[in-house]
PDB file of C-alpha atoms in Angstrom:
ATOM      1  CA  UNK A 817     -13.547  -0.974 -19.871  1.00 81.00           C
ATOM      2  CA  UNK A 818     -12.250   2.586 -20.188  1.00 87.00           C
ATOM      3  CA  UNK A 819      -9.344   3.660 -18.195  1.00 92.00           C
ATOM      4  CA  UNK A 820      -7.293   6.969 -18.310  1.00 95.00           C
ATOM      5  CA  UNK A 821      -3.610   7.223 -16.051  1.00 95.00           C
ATOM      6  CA  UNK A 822      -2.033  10.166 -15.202  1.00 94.00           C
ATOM      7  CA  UNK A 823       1.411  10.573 -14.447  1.00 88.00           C
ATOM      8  CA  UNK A 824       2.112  10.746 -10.117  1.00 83.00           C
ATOM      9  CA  UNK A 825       2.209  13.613  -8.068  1.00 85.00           C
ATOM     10  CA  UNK A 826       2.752  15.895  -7.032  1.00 94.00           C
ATOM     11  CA  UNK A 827       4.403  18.328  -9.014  1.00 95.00           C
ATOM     12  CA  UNK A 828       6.469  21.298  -7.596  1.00 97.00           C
ATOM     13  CA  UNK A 829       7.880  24.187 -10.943  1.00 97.00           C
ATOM     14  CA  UNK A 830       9.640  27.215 -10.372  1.00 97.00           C
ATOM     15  CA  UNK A 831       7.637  30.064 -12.022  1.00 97.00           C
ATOM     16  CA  UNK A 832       7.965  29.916 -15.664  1.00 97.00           C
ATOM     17  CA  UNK A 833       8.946  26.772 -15.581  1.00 97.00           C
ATOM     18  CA  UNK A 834       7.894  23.935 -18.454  1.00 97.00           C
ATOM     19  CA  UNK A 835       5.023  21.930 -17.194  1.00 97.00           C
ATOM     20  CA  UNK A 836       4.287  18.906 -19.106  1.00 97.00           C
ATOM     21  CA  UNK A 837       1.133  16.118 -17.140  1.00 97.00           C
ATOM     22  CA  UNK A 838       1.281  13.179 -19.157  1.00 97.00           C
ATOM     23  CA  UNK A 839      -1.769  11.417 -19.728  1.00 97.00           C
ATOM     24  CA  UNK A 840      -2.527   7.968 -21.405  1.00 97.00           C
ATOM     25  CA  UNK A 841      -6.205   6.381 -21.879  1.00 96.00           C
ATOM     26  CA  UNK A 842      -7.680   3.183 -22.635  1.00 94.00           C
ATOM     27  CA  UNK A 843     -11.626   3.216 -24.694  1.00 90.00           C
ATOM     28  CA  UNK A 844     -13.089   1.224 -26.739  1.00 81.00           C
ATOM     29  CA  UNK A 845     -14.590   3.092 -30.044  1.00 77.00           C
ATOM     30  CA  UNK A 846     -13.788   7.181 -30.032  1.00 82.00           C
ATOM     31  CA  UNK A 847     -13.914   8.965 -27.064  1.00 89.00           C
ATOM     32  CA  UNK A 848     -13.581  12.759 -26.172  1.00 89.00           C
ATOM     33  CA  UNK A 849     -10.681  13.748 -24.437  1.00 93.00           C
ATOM     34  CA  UNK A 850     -10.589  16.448 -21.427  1.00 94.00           C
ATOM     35  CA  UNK A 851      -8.388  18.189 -19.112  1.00 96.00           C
ATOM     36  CA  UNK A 852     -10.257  19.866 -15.769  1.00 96.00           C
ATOM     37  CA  UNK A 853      -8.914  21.916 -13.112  1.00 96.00           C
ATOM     38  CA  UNK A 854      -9.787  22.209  -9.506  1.00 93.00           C
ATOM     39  CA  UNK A 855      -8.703  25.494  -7.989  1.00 93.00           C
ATOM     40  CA  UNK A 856      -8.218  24.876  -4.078  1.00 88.00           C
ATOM     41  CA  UNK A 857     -12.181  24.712  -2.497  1.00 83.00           C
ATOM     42  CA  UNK A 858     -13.619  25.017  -5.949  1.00 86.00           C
ATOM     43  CA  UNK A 859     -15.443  22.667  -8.112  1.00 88.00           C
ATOM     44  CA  UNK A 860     -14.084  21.039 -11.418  1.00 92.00           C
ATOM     45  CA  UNK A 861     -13.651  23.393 -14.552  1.00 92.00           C
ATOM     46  CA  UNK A 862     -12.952  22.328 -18.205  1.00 93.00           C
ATOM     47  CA  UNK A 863      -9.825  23.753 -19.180  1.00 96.00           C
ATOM     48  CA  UNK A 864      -9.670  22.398 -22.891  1.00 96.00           C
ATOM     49  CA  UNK A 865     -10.799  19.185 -24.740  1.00 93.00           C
ATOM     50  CA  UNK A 866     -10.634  17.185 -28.249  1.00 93.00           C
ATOM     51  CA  UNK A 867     -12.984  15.492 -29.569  1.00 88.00           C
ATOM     52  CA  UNK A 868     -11.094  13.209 -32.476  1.00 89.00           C
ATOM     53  CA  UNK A 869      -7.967  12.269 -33.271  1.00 92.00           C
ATOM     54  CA  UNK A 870      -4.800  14.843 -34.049  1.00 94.00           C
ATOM     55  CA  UNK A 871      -7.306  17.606 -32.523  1.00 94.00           C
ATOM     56  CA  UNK A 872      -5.358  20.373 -30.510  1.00 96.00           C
ATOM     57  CA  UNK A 873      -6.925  22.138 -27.600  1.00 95.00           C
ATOM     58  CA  UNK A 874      -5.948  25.096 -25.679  1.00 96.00           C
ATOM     59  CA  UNK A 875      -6.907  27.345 -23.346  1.00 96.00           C
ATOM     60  CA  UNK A 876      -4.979  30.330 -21.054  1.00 95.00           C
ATOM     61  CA  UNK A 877      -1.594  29.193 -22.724  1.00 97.00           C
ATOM     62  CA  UNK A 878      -1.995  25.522 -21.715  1.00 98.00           C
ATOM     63  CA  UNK A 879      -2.130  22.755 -24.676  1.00 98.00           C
ATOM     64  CA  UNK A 880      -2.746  18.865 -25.451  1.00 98.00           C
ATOM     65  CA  UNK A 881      -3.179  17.349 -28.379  1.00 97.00           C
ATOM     66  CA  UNK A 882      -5.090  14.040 -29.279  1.00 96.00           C
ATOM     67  CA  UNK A 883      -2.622  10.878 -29.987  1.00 96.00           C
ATOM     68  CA  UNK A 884      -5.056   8.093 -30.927  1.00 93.00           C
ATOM     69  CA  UNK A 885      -1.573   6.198 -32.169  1.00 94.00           C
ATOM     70  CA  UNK A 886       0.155   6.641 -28.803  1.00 95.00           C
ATOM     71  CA  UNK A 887      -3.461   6.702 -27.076  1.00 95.00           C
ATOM     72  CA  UNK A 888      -2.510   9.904 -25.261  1.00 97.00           C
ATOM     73  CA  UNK A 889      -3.228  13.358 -24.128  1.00 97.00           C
ATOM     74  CA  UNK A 890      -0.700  15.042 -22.317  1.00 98.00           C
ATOM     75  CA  UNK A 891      -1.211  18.227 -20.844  1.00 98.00           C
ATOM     76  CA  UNK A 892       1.758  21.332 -21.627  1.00 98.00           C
ATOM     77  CA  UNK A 893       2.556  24.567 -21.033  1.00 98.00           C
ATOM     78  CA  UNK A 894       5.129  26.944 -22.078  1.00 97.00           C
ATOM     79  CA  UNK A 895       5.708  29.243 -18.618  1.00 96.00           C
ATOM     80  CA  UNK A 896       3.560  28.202 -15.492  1.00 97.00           C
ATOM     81  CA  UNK A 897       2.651  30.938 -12.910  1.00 97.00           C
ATOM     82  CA  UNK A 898       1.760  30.899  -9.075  1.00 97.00           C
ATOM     83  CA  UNK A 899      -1.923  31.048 -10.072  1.00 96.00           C
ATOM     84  CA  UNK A 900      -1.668  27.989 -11.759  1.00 97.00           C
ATOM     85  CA  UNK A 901      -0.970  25.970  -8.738  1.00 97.00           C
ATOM     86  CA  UNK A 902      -4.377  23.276  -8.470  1.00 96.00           C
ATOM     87  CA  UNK A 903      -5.062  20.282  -9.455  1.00 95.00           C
ATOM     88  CA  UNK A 904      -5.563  18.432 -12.841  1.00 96.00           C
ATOM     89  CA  UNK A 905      -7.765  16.211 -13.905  1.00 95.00           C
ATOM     90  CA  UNK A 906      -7.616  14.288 -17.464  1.00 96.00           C
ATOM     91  CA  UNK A 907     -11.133  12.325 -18.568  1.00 94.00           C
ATOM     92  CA  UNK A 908     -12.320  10.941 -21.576  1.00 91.00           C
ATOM     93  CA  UNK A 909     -15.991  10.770 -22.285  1.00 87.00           C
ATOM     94  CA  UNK A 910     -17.379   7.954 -24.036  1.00 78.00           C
ATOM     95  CA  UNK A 911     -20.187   8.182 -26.227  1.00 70.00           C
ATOM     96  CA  UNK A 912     -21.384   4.920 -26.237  1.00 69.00           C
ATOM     97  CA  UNK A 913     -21.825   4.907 -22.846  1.00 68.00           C
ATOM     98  CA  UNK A 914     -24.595   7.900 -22.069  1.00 68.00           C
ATOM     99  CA  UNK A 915     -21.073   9.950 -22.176  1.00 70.00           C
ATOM    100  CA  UNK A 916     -20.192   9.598 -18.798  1.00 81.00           C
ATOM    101  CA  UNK A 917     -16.770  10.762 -17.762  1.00 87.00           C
ATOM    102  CA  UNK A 918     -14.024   8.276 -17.101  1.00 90.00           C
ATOM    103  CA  UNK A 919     -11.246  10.921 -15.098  1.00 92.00           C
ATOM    104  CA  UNK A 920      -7.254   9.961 -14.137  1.00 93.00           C
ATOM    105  CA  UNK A 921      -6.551  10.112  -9.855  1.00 92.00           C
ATOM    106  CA  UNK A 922      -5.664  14.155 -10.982  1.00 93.00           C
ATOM    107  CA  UNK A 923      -2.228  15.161 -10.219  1.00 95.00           C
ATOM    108  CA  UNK A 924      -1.514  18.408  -7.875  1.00 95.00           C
ATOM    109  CA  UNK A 925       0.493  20.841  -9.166  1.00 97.00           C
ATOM    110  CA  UNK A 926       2.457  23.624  -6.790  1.00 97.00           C
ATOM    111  CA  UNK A 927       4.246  26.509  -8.816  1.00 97.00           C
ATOM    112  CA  UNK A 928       6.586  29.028  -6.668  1.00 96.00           C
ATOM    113  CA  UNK A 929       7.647  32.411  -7.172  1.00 94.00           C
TER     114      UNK A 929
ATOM    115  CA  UNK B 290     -26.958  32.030 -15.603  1.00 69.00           C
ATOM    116  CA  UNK B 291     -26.018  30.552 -12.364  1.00 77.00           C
ATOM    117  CA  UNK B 292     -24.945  27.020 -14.068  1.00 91.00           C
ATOM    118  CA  UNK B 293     -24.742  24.208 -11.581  1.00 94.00           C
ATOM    119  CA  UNK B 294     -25.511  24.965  -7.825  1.00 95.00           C
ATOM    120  CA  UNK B 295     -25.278  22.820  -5.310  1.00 96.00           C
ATOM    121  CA  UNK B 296     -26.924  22.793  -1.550  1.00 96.00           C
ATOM    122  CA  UNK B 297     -25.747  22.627   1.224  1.00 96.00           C
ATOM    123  CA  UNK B 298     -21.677  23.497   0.872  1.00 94.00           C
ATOM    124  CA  UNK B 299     -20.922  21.492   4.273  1.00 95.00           C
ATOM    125  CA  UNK B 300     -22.834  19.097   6.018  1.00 96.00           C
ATOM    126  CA  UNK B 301     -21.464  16.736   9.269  1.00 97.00           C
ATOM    127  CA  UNK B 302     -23.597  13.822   9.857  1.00 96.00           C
ATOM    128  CA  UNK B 303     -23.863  10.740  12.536  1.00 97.00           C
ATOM    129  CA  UNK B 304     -23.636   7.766  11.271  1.00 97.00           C
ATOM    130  CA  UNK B 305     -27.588   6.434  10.460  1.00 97.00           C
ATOM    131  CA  UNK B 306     -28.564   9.697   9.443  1.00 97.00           C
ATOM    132  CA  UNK B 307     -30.275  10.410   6.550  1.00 96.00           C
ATOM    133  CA  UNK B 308     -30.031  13.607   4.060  1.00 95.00           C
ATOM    134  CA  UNK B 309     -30.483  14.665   0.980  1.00 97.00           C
ATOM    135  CA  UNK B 310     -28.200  16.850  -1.545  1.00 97.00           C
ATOM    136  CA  UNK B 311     -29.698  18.870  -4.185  1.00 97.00           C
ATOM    137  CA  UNK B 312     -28.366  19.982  -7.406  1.00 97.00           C
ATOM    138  CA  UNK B 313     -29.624  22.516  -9.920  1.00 97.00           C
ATOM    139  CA  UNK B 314     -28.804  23.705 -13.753  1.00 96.00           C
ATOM    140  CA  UNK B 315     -29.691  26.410 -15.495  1.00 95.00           C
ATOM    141  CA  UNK B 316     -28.404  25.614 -18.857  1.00 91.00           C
ATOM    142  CA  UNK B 317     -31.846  22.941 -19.836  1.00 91.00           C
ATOM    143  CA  UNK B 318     -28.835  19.799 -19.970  1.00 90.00           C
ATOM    144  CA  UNK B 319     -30.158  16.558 -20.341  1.00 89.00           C
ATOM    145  CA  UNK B 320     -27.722  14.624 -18.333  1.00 90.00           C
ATOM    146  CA  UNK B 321     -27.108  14.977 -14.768  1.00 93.00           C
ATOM    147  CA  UNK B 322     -24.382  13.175 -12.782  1.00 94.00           C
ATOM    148  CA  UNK B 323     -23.382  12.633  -9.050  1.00 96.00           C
ATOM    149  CA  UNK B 324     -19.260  12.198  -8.640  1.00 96.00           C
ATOM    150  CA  UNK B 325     -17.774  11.772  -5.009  1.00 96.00           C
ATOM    151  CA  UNK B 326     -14.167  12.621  -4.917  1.00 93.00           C
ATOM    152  CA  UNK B 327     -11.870  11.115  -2.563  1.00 92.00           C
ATOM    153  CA  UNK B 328      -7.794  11.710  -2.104  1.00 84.00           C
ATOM    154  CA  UNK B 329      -6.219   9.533  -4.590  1.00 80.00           C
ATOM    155  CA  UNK B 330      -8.893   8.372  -5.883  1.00 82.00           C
ATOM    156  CA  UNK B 331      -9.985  11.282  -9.000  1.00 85.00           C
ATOM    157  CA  UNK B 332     -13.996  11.345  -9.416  1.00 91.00           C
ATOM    158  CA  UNK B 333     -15.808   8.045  -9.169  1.00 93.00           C
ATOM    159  CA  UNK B 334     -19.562   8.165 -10.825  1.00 93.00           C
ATOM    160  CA  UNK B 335     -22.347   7.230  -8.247  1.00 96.00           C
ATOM    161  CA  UNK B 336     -25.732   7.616 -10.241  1.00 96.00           C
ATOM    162  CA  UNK B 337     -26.411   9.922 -13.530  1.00 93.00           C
ATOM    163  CA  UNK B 338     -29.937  10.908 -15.432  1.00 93.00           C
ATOM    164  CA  UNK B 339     -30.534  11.324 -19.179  1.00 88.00           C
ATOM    165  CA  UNK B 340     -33.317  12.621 -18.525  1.00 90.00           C
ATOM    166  CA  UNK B 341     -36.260  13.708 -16.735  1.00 92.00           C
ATOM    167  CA  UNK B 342     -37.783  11.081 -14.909  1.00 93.00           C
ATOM    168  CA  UNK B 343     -35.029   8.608 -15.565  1.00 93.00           C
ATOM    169  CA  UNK B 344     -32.135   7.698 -13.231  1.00 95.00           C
ATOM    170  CA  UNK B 345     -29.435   4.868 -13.728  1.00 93.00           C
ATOM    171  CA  UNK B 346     -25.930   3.569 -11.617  1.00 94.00           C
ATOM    172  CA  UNK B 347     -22.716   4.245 -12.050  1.00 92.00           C
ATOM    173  CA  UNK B 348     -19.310   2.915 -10.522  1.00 90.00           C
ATOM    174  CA  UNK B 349     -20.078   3.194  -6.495  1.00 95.00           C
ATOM    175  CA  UNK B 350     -24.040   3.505  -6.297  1.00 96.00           C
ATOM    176  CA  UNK B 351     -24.413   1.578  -3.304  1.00 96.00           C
ATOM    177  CA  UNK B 352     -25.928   2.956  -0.364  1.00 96.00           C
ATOM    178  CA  UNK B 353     -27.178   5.879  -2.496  1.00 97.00           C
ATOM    179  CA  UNK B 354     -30.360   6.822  -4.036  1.00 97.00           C
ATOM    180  CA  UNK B 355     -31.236   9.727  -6.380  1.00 97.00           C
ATOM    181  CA  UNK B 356     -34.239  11.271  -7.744  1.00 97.00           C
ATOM    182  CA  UNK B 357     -34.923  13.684 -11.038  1.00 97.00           C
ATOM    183  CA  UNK B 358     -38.196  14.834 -11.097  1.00 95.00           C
ATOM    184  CA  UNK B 359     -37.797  17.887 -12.934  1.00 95.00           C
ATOM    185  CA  UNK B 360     -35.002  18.129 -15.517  1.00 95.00           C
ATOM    186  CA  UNK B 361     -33.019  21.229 -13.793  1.00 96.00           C
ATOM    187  CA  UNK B 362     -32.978  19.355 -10.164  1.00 97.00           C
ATOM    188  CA  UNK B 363     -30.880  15.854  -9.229  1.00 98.00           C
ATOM    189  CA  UNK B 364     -31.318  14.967  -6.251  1.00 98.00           C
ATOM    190  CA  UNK B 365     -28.562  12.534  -4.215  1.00 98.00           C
ATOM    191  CA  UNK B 366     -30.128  10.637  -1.036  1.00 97.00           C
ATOM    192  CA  UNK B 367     -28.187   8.906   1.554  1.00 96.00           C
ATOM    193  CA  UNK B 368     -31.044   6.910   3.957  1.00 92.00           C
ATOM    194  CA  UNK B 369     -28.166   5.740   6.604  1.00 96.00           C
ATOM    195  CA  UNK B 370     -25.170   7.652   6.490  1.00 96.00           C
ATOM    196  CA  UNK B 371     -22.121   5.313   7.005  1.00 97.00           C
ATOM    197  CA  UNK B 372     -18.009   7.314   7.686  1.00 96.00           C
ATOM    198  CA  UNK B 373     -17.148   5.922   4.274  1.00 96.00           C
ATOM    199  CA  UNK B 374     -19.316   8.031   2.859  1.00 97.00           C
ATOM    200  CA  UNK B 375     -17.497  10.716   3.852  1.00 97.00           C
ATOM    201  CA  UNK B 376     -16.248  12.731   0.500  1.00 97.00           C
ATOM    202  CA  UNK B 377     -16.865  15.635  -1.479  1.00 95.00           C
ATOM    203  CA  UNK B 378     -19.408  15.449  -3.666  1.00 97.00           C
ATOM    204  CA  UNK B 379     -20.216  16.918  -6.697  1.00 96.00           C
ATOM    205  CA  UNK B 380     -22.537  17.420  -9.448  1.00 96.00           C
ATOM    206  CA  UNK B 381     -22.648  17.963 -13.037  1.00 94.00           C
ATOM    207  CA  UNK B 382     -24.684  18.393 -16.154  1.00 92.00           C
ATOM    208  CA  UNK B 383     -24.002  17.936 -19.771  1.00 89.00           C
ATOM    209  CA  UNK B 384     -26.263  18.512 -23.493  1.00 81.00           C
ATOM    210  CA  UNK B 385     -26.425  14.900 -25.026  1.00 65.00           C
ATOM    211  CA  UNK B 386     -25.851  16.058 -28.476  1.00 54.00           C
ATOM    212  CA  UNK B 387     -22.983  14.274 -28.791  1.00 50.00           C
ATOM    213  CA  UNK B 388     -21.972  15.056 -32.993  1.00 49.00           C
ATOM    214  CA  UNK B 389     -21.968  18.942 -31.847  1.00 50.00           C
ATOM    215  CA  UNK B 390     -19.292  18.466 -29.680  1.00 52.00           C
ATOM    216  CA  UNK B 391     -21.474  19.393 -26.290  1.00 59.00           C
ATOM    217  CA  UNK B 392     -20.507  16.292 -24.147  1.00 71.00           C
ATOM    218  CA  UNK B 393     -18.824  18.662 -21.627  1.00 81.00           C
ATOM    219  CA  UNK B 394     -19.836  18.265 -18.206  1.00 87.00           C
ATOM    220  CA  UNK B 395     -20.034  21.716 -16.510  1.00 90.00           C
ATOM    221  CA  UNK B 396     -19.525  21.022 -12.442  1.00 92.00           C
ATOM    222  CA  UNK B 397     -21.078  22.610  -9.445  1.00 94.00           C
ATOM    223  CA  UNK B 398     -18.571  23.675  -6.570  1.00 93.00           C
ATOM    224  CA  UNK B 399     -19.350  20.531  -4.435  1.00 94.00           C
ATOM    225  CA  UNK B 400     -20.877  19.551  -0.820  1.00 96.00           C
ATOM    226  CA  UNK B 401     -18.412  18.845   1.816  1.00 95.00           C
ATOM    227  CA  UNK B 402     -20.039  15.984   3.690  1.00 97.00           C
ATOM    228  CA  UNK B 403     -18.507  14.723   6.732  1.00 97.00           C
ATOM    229  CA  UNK B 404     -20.166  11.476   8.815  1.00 97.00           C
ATOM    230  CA  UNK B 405     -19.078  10.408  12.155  1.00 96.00           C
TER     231      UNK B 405
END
């Protein structure tokens, strides 16, 4: 069956820090890829996705890119801030299955001033 | 465009209790799905809908039931509330038109639900 692992957590960056959340799946036939974030006492929102292979996303400076050789999708970003601090979720979706989302544990990340 | 609402926020329950917790979209999606979320544990599926009138289990449906009469509601039941059913629980809808790229399930902000 489908399976996606994030790296542990948490995470703690300094502000501007480098933040890289690794992410590796397992699917049969060609899944979408996701990253969500969960502000504290909010609900799940999609902060980028790729649907095929070698597809970048991006959204508010934050970046992953679609490794169908490596079977990845590992979450980046240049210079975190304080309002960045939640928690992240990477999912696939697979098509073949009434695309129903398969997500990683999510990983918490704290940034400081 | 309110999206995906969900009702109530909170709700603390005895064990053997019954409720039900409603979702709604806006957006005319085909799909609905009910997660629960639990620490350490990321989102587990409990039932999802492809469409009105049609209802089908996920990963953890036991001791659930669910409901979609009309294609904006989804409706998650709990007949006898049990403490392990104590989560967060949240809903989501998608468009099933997969080859345009609109498999994204947009969330509502979730129902607390405590059971003692």
């Amino acid at each position: 069956g489908n399976s996606v692992t994030q790296m542990e957590g948490p995470v703690t960056l300094s502000e501007e820090a480098f933040l890289t959340i690794n992410c590796t799946y397992t699917a049969t036939g060609y899944p979408s890829l996701f990253w969500y974030v969960q502000y504290p006492g909010e609900g799940l929102q999609l902060l980028l996705k790729a649907t095929k292979a070698d597809d970048k996303g991006s959204n508010k400076g934050f970046e992953a890119t679609y490794r169908k050789e490596t079977t990845s999708f590992h979450l980046e970003k240049g210079s975190v801030q304080v309002s960045d601090s939640a928690v992240y979720f990477c999912a696939l979706s697979d098509p073949g299955a009434n695309s129903k989302l398969t997500f990683g544990k999510g990983i918490t990340l704290s940034v400081r001033p | 465009n309110a999206g995906v609402t969900q009702t109530p926020k909170f709700r603390v329950l005895k064990t053997g209790q019954s409720m039900t917790l409603l979702c709604a979209q806006d957006m005319n999606h085909e799909y609905m799905y009910w997660y629960r979320q639990d620490p350490g544990m990321g989102l587990r599926l409990i039932h999802y809908s492809v469409g009105e009138g049609t209802t089908a289990k996920g990963e953890v449906p036991d001791g659930y039931n669910v409901s979609r009469l009309k294609k904006q509601n989804f409706l998650l039941g709990l007949e006898s509330a049990a403490p392990s059913q104590t989560s967060v629980y949240f809903c989501a809808s998608s468009n099933q038109a997969r080859g345009l790229g609109e498999d994204t399930q947009y969330f509502g902000p979730g129902t607390r639900l405590t059971v003692l």
